[in-house]
Coordinates of N, CA and C in Angstrom, one line a residue:
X1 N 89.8 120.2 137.1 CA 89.3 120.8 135.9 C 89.3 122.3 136.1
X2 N 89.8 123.1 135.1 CA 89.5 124.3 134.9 C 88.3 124.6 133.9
X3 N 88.0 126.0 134.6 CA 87.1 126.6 133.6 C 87.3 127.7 133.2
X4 N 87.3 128.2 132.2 CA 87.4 129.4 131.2 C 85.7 130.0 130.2
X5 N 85.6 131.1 130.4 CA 84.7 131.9 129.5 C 85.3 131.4 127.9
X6 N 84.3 130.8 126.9 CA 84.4 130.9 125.9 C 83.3 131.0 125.3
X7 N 83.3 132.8 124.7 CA 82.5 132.8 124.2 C 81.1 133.2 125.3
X8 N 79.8 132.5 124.1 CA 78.8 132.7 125.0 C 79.0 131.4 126.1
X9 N 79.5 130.5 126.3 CA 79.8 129.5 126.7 C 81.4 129.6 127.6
X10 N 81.1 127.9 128.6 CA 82.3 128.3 129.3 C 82.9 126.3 128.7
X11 N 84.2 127.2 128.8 CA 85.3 126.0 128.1 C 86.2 124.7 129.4
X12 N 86.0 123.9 129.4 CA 86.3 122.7 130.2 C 87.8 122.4 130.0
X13 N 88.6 122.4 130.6 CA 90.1 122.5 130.2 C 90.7 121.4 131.6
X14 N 91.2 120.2 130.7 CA 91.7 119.2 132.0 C 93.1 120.0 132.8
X15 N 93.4 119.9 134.0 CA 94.2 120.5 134.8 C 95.8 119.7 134.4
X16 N 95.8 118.5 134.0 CA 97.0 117.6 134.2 C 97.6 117.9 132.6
X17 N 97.0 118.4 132.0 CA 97.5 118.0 130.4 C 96.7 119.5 129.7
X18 N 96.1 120.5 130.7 CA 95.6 121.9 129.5 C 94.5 121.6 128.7
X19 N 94.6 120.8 128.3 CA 93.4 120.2 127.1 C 92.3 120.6 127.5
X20 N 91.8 121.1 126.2 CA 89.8 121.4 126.5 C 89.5 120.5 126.3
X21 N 88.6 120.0 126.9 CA 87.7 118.8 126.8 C 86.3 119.5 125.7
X22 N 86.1 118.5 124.6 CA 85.4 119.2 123.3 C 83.4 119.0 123.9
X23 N 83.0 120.0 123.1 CA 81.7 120.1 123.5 C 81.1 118.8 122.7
X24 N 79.9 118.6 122.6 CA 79.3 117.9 122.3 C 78.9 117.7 120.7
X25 N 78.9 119.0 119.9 CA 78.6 118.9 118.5 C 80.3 119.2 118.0
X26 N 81.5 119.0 118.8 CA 82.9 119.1 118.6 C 83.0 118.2 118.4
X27 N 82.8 117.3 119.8 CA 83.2 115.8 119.6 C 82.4 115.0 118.5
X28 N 81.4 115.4 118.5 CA 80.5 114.1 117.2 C 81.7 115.1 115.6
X29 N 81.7 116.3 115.6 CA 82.6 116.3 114.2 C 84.2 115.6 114.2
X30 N 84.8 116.2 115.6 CA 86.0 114.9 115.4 C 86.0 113.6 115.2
X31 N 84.7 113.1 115.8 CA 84.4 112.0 115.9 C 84.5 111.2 113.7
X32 N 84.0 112.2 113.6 CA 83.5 111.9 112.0 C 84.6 112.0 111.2
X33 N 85.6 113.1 111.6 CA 86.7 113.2 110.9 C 87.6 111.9 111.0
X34 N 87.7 111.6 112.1 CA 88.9 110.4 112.6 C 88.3 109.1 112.2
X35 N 86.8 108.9 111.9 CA 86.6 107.8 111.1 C 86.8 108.2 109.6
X36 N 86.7 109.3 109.4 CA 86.9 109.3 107.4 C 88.7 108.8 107.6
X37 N 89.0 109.2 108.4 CA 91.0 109.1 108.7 C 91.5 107.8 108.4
X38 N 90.3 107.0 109.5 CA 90.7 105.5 109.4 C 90.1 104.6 108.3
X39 N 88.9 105.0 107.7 CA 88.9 104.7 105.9 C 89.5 105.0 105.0
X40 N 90.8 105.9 105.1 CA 91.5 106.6 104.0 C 92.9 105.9 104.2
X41 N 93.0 105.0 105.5 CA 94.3 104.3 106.2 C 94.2 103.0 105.5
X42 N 93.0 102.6 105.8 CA 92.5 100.9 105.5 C 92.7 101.1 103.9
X43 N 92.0 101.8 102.9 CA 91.8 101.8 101.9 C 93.2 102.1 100.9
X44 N 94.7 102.6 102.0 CA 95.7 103.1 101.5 C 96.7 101.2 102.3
X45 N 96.2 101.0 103.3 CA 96.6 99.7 103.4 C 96.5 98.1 102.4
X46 N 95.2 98.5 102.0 CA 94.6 97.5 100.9 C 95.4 97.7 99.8
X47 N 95.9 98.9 99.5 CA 96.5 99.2 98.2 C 97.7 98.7 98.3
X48 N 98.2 98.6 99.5 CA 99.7 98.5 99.9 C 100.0 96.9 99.8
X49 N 98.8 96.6 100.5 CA 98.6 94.6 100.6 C 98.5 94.1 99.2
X50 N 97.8 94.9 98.3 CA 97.2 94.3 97.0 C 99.1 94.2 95.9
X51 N 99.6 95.5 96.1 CA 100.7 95.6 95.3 C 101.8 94.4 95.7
X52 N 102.0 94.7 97.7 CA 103.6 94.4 97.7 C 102.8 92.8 98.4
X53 N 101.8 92.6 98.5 CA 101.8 90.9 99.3 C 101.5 90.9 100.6

């Protein structure tokens, strides 16, 4: 794990892949986004099921 100054805060960055690892009020909003994602998937699947069978 690396660490980096970000900000007033310091940033968690995995060593094998770069990636920051997200804070705590990051991850609960990704978290939120990727479930609106997968209601907008299902709901575009239903439409798909309903038309073609």
């Amino acid at each position: 794990m690396r660490l980096e100054i970000d900000g007033k805060l310091i940033g968690f960055y995995r060593e094998d892949n770069g990636w920051k690892l997200l804070l705590p009020d990051e991850l609960a909003s990704a978290l939120e986004a990727e479930r609106q994602r997968a209601a907008e998937l299902e709901s575009l699947l239903a439409h798909y099921r309903d038309r073609f069978g």
